[in-house]
PDB file of C-alpha atoms in Angstrom:
ATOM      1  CA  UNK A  23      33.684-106.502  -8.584  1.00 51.00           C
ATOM      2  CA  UNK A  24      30.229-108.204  -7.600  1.00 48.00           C
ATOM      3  CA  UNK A  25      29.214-105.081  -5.704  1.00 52.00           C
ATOM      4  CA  UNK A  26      29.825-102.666  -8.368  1.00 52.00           C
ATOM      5  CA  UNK A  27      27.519-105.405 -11.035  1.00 51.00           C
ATOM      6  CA  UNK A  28      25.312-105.084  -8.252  1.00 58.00           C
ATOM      7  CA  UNK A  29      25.137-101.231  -8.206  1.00 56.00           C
ATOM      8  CA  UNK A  30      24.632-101.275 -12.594  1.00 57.00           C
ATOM      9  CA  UNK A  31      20.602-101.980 -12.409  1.00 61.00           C
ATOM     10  CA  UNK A  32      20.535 -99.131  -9.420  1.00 59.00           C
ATOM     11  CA  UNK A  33      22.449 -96.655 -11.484  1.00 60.00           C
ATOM     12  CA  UNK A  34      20.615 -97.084 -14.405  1.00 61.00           C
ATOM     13  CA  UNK A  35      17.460 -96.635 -12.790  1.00 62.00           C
ATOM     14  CA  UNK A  36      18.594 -93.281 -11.440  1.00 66.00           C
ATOM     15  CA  UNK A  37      19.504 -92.028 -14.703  1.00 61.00           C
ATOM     16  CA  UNK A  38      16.362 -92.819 -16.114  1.00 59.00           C
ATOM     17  CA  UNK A  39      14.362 -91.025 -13.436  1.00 59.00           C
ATOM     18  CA  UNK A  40      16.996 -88.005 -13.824  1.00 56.00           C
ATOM     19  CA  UNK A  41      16.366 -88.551 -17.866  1.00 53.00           C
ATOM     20  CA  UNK A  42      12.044 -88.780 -17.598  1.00 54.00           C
ATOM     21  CA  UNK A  43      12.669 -85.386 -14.617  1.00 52.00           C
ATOM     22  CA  UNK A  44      14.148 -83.374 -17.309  1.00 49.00           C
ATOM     23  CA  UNK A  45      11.754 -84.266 -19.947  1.00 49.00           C
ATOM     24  CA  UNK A  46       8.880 -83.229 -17.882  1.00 47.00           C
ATOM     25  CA  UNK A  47      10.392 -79.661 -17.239  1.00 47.00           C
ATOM     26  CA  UNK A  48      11.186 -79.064 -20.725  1.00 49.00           C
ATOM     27  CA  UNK A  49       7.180 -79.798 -22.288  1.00 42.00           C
ATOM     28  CA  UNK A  50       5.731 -77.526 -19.035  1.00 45.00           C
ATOM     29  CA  UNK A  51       6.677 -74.525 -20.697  1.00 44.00           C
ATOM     30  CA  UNK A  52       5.837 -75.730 -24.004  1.00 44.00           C
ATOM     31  CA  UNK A  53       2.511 -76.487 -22.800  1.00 44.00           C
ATOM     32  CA  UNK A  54       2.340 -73.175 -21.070  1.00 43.00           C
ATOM     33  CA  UNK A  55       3.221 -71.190 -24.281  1.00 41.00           C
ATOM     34  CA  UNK A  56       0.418 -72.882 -25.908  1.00 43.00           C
ATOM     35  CA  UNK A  57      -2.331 -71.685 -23.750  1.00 42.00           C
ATOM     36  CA  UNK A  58      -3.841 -68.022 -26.119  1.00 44.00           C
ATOM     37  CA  UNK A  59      -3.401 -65.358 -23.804  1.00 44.00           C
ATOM     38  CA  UNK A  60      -6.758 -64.108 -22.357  1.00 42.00           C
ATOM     39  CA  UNK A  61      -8.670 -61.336 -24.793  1.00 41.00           C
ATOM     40  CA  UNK A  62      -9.364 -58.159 -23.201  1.00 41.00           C
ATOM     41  CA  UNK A  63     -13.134 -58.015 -23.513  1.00 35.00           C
ATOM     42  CA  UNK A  64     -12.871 -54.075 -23.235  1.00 35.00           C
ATOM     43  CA  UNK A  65     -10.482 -53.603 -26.170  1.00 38.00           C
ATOM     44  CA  UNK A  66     -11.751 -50.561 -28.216  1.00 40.00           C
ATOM     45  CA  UNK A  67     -12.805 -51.698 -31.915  1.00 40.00           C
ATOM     46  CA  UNK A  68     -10.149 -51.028 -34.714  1.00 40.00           C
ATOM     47  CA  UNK A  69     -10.983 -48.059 -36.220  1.00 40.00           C
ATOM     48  CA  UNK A  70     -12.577 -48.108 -39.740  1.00 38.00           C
ATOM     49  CA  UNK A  71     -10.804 -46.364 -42.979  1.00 38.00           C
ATOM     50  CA  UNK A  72     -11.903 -44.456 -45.129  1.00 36.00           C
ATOM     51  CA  UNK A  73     -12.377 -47.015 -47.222  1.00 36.00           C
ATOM     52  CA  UNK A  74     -14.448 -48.858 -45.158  1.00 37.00           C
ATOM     53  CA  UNK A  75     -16.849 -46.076 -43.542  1.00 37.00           C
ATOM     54  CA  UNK A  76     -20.391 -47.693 -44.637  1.00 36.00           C
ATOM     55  CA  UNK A  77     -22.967 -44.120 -45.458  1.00 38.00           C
ATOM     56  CA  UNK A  78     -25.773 -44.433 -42.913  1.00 39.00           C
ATOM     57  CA  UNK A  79     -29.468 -44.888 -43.748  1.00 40.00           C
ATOM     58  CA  UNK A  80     -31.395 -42.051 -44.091  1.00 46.00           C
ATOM     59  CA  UNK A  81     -33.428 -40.624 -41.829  1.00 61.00           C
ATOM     60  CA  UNK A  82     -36.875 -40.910 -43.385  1.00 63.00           C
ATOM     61  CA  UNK A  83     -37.569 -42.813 -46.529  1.00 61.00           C
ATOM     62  CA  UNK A  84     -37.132 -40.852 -49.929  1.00 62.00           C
ATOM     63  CA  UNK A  85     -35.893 -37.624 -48.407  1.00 62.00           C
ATOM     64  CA  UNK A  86     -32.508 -37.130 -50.147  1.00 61.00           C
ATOM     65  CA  UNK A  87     -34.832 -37.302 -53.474  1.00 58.00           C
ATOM     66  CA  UNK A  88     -36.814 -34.335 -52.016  1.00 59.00           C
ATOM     67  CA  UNK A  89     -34.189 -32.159 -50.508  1.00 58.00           C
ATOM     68  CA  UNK A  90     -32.367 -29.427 -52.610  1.00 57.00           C
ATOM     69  CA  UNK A  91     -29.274 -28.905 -50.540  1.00 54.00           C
ATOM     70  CA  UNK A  92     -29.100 -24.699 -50.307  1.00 61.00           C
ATOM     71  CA  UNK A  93     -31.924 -23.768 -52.052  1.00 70.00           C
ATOM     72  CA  UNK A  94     -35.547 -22.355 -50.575  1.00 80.00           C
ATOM     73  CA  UNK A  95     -38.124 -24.693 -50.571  1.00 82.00           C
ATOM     74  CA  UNK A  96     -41.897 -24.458 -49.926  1.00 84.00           C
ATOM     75  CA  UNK A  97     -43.232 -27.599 -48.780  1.00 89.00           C
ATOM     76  CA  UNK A  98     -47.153 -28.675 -48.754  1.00 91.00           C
ATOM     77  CA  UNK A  99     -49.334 -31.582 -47.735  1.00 94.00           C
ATOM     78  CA  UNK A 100     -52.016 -33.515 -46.586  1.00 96.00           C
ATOM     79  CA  UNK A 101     -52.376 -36.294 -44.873  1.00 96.00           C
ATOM     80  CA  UNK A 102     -55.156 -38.915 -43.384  1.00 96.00           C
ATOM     81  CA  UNK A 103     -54.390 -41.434 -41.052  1.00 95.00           C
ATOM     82  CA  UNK A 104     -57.102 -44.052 -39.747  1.00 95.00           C
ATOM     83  CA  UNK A 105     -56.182 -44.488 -36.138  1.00 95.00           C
ATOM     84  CA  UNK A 106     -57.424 -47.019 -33.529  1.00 93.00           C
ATOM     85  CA  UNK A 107     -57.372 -44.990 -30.589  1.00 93.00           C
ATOM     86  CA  UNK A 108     -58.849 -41.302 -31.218  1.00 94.00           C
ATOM     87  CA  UNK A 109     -56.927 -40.262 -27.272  1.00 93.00           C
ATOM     88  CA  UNK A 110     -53.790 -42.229 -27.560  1.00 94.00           C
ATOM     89  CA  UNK A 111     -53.405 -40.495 -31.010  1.00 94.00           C
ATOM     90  CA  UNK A 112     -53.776 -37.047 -29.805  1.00 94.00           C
ATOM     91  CA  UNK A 113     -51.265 -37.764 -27.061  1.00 94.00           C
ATOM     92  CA  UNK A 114     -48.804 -38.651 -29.124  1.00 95.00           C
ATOM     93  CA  UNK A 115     -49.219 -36.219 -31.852  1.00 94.00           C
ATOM     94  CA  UNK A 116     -48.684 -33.662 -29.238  1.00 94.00           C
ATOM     95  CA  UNK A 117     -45.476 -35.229 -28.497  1.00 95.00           C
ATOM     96  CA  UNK A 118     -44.297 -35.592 -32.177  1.00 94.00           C
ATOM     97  CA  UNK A 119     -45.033 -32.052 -33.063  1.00 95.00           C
ATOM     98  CA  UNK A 120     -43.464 -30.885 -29.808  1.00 95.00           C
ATOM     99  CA  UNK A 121     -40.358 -32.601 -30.979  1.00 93.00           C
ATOM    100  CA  UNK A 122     -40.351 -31.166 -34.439  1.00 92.00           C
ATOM    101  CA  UNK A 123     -41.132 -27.727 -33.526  1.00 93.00           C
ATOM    102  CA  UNK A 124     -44.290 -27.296 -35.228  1.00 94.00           C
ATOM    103  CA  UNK A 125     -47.657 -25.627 -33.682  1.00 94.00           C
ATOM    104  CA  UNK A 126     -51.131 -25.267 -34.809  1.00 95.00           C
ATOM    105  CA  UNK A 127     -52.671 -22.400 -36.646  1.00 94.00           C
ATOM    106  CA  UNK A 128     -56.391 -23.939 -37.270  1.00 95.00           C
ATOM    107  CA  UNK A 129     -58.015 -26.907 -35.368  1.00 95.00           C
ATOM    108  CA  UNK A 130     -61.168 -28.756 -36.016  1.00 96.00           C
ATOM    109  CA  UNK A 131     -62.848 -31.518 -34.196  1.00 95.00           C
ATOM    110  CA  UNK A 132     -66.273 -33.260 -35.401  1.00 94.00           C
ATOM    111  CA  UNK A 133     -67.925 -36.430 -34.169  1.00 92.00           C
ATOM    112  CA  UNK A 134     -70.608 -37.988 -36.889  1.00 87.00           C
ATOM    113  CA  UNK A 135     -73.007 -41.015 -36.959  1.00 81.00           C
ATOM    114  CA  UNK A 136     -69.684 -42.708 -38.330  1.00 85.00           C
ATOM    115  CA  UNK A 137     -66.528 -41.595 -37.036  1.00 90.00           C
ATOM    116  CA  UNK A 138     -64.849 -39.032 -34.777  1.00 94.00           C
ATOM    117  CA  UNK A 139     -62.499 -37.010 -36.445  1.00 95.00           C
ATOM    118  CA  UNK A 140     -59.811 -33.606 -36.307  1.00 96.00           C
ATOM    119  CA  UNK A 141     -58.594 -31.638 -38.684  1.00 96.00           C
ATOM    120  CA  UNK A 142     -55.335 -30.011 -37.896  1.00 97.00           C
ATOM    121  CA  UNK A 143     -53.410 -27.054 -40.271  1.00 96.00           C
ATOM    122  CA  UNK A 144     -49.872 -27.599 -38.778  1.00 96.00           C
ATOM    123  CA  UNK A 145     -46.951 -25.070 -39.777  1.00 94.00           C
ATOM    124  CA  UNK A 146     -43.084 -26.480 -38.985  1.00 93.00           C
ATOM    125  CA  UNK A 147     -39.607 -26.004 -39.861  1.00 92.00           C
ATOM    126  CA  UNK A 148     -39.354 -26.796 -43.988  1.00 87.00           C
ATOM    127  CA  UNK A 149     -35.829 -28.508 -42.173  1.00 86.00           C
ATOM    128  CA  UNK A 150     -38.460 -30.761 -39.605  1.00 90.00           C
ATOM    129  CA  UNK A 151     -41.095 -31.266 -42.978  1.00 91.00           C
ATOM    130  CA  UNK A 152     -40.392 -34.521 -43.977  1.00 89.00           C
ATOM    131  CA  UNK A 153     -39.369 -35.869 -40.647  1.00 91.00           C
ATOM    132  CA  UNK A 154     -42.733 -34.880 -39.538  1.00 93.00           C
ATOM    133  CA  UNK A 155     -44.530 -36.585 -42.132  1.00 93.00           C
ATOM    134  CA  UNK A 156     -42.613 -39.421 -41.556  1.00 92.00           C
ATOM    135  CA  UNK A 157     -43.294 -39.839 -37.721  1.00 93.00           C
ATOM    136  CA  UNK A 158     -47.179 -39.088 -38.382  1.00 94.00           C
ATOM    137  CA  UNK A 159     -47.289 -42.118 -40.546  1.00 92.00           C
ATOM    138  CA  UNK A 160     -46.723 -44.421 -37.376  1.00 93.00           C
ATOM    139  CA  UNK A 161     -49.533 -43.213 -35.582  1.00 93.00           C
ATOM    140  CA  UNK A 162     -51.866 -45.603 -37.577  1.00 93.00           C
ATOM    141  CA  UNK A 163     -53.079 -46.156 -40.904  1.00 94.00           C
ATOM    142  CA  UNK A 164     -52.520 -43.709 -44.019  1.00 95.00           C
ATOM    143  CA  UNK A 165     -55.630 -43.621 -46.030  1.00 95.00           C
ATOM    144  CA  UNK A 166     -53.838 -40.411 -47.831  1.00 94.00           C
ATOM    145  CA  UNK A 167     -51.016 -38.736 -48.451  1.00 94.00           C
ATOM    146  CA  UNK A 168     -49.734 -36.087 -50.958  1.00 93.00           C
ATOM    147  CA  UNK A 169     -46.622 -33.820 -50.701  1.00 92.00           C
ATOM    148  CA  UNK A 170     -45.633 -30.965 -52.951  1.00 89.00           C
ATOM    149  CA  UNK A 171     -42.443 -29.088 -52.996  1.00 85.00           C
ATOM    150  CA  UNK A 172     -41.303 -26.012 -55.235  1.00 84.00           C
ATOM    151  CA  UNK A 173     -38.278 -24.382 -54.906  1.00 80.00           C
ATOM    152  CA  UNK A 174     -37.844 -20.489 -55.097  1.00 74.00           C
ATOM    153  CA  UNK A 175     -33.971 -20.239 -55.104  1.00 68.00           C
ATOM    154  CA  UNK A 176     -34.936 -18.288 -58.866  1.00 69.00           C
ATOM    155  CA  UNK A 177     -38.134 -16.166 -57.993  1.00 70.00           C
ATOM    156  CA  UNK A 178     -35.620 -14.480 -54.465  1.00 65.00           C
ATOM    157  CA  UNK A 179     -32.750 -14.266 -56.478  1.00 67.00           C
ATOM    158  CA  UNK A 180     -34.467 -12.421 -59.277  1.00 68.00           C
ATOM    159  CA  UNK A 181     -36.005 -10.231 -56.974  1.00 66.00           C
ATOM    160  CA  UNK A 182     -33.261  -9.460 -55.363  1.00 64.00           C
ATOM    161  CA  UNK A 183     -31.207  -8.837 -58.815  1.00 63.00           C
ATOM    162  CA  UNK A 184     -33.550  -5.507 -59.073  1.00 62.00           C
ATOM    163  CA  UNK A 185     -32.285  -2.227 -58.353  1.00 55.00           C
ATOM    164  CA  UNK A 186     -32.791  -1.255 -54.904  1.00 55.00           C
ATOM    165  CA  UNK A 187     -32.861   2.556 -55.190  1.00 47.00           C
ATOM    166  CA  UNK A 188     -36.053   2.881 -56.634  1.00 55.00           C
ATOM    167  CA  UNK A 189     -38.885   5.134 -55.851  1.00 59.00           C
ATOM    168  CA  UNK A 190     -41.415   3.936 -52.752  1.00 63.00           C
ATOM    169  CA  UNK A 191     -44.524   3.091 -55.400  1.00 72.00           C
ATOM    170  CA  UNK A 192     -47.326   0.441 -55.019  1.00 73.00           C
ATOM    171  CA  UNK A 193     -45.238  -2.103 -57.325  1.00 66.00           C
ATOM    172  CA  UNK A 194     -42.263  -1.849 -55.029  1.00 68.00           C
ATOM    173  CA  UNK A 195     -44.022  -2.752 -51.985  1.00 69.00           C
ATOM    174  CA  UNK A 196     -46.530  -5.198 -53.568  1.00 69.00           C
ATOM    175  CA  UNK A 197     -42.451  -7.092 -54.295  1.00 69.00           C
ATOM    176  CA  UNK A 198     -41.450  -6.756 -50.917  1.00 70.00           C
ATOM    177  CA  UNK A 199     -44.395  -8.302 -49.721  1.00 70.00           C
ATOM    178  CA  UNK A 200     -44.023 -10.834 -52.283  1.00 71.00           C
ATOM    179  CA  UNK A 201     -40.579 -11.671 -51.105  1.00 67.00           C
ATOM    180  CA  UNK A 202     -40.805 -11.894 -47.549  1.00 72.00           C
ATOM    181  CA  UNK A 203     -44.015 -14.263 -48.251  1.00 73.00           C
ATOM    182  CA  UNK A 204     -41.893 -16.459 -50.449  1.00 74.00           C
ATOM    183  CA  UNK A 205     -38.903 -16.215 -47.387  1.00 73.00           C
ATOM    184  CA  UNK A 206     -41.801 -16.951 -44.944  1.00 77.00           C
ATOM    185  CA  UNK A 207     -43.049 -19.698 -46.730  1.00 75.00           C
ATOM    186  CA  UNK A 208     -39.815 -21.319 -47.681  1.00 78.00           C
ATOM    187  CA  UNK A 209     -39.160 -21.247 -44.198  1.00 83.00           C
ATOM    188  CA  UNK A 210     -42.058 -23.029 -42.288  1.00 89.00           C
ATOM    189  CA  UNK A 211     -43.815 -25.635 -44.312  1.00 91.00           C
ATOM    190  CA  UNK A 212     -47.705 -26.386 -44.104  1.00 93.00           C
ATOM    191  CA  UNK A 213     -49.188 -29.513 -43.427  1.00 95.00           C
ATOM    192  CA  UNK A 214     -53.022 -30.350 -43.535  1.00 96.00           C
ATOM    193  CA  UNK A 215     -53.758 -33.738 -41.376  1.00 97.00           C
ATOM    194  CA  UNK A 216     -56.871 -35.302 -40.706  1.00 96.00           C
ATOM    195  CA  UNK A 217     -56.791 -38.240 -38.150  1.00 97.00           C
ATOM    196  CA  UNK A 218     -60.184 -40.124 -37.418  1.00 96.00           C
ATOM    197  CA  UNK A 219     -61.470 -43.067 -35.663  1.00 95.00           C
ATOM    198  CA  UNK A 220     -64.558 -45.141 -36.758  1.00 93.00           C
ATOM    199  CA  UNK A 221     -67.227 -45.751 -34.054  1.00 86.00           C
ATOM    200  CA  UNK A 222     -68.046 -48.759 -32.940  1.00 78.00           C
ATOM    201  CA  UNK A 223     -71.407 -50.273 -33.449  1.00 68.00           C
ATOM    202  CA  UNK A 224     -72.277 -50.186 -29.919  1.00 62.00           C
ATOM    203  CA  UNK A 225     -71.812 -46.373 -29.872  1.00 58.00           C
ATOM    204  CA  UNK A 226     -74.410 -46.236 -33.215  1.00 52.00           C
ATOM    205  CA  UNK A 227     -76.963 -48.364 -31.738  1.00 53.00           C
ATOM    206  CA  UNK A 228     -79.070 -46.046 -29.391  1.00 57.00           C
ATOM    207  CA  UNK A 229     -79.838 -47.455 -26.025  1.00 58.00           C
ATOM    208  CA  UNK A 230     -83.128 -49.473 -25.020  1.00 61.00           C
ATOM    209  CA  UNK A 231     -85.182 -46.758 -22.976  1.00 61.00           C
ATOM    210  CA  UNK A 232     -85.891 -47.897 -19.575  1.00 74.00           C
ATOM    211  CA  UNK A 233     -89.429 -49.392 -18.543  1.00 79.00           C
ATOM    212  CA  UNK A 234     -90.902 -46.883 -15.477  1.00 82.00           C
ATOM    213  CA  UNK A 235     -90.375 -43.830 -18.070  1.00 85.00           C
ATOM    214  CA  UNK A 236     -92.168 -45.681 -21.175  1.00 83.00           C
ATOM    215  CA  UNK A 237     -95.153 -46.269 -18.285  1.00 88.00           C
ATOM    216  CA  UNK A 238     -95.524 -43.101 -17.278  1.00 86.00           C
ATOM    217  CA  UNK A 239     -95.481 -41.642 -21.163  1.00 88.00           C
ATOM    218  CA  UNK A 240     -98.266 -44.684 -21.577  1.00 87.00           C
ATOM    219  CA  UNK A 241    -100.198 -43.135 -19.014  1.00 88.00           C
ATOM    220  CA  UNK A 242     -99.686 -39.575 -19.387  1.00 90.00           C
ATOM    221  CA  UNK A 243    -101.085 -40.065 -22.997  1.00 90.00           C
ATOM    222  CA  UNK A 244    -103.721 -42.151 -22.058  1.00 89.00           C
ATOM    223  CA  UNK A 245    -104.436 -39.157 -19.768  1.00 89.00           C
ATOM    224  CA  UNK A 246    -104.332 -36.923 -22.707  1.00 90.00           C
ATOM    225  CA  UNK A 247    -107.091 -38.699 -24.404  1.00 91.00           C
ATOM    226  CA  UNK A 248    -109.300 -38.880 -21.719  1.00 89.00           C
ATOM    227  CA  UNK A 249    -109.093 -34.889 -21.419  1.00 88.00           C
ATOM    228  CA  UNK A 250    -109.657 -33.889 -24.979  1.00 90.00           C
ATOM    229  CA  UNK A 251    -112.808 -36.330 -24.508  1.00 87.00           C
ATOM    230  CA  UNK A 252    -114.244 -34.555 -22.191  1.00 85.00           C
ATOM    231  CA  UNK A 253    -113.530 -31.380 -23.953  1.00 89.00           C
ATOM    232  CA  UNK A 254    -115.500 -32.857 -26.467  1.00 86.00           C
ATOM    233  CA  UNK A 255    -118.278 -33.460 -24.741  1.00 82.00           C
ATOM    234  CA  UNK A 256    -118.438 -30.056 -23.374  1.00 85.00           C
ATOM    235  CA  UNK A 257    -118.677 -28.554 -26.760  1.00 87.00           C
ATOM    236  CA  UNK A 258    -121.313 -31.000 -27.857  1.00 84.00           C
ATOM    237  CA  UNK A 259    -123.459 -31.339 -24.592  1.00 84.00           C
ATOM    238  CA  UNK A 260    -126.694 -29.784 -26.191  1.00 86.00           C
ATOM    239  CA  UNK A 261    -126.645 -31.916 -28.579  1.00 86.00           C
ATOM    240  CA  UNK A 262    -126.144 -34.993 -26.509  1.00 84.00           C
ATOM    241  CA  UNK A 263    -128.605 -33.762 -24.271  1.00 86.00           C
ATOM    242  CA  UNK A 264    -131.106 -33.502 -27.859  1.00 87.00           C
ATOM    243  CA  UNK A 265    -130.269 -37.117 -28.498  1.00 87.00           C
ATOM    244  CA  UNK A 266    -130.623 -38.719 -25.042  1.00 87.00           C
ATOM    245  CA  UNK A 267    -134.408 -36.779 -24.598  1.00 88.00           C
ATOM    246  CA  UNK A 268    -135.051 -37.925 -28.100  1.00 89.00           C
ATOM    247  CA  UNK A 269    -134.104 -41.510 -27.002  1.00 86.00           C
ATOM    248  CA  UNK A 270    -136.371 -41.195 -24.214  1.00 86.00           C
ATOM    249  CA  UNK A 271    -139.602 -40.720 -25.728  1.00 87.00           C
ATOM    250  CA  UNK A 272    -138.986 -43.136 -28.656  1.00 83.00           C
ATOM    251  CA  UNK A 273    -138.683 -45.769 -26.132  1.00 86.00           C
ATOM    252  CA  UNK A 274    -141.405 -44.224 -24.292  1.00 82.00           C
ATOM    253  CA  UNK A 275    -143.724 -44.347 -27.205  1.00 81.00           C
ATOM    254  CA  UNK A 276    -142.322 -47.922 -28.020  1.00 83.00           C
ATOM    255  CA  UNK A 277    -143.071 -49.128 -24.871  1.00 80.00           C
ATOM    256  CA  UNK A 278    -147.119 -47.616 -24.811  1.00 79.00           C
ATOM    257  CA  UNK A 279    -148.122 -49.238 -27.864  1.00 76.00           C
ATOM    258  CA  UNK A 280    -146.825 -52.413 -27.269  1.00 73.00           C
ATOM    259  CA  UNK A 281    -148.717 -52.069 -23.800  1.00 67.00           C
ATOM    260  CA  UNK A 282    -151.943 -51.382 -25.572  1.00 64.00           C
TER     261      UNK A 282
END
């Protein structure tokens, strides 16, 4: 009976360790469960309803108040811009209009006491217009700018309302012309920019002329002088020559009666 008191405290401590063994197993897999399962970085973003599709910004400021979805348009303008460098402008305007499919049809370049300057007529898509416009302002600083727009949707549509069997006359091609001008026009726009750059002061300020060629103009004009001198003299040599002999025998006269 002793032995088996004995053996109580050694059972007891086995159940305990079989009771703390099982406890341990069963908050594991709690602990495991708790851990947020890793996010896959590469996940493709929800896609957005309807709802929530946001309109993008336009393009270039104010344009949706100038466009006239399906209808002809002429566009017009001029613009000044101020640049800082008159190269690195003209390189990049190159590259602009290249983008926007424009070209030239007049160019003119000046350089002044004050600034260096080019005036460009630029035709372009009516479509590429206000993009253009847009883009030029970021080459520097707009001193001036004016657009004008007028659409011709009526003026083609009544010309075209007008009987086309009608007899080849001066007024029927004097139309025609009229309407492919307006279709012409409607199509490419016309822009007028001026771009300039103001000299700097050390390019108005002429340079100090060296000393060896101020010398030699000192000496060719002293030169100068001495010529037309004696050219001078050779006109008036008689009457030098009067002078001199009259100087002679005043002082030879002069001389006698003091002598006496």
């Amino acid at each position: 009976m002793k032995n088996y008191v004995r053996l109580l405290p050694l059972l007891g401590l086995m159940l305990a360790g079989c009771a703390q063994s099982a406890e341990t197993e069963m908050v594991e897999p709690t602990e495991t469960a708790a851990v947020p399962a890793p996010t896959n970085l590469l996940a493709p973003a929800p896609a957005v309803g309807p709802t929530e599709t946001a309109s993008p910004a336009p393009e270039v400021p104010l344009a949706r108040l100038w466009r006239t979805a399906g209808h002809p348009v002429i566009y017009q303008g001029t613009m000044e811009l101020e640049v800082d460098d008159f190269t690195t402008a003209s390189a990049r305007l190159d590259t602009v209009l290249i983008q926007r499919g424009a070209y030239l049809t007049n160019a003119l370049e000046t350089t002044d006491t004050g600034r260096h300057q080019q005036v460009l007529t630029i035709r372009v898509p009516s479509a590429q217009f206000l993009a253009l416009t847009s883009a030029l302002t970021r080459l520097g600083t707009v001193h001036h700018k004016q657009l004008t727009s007028r659409d011709v949707a009526a003026e083609l549509a009544r010309q075209a309302a007008k009987p086309g069997a009608r007899p080849d006359t001066a007024a029927t091609r004097q139309a025609a012309t009229e309407h492919q001008l307006l279709t012409e026009q409607a199509a490419l726009a016309t822009l007028q920019l001026t771009y300039f750059q103001f000299r700097p002061a050390t390019d108005l300020v002429p340079p100090e002329a060296a000393v060896a060629p101020r010398i030699r103009a000192g000496l060719w004009f002293g030169w100068r002088i001495v010529g037309q001198l004696f050219i001078a003299l050779a006109y008036v040599w008689p009457l030098l020559l009067g002078v001199a002999g009259w100087g002679f025998w005043h002082w030879r006269r002069t001389s006698t009666a003091v002598g006496q």
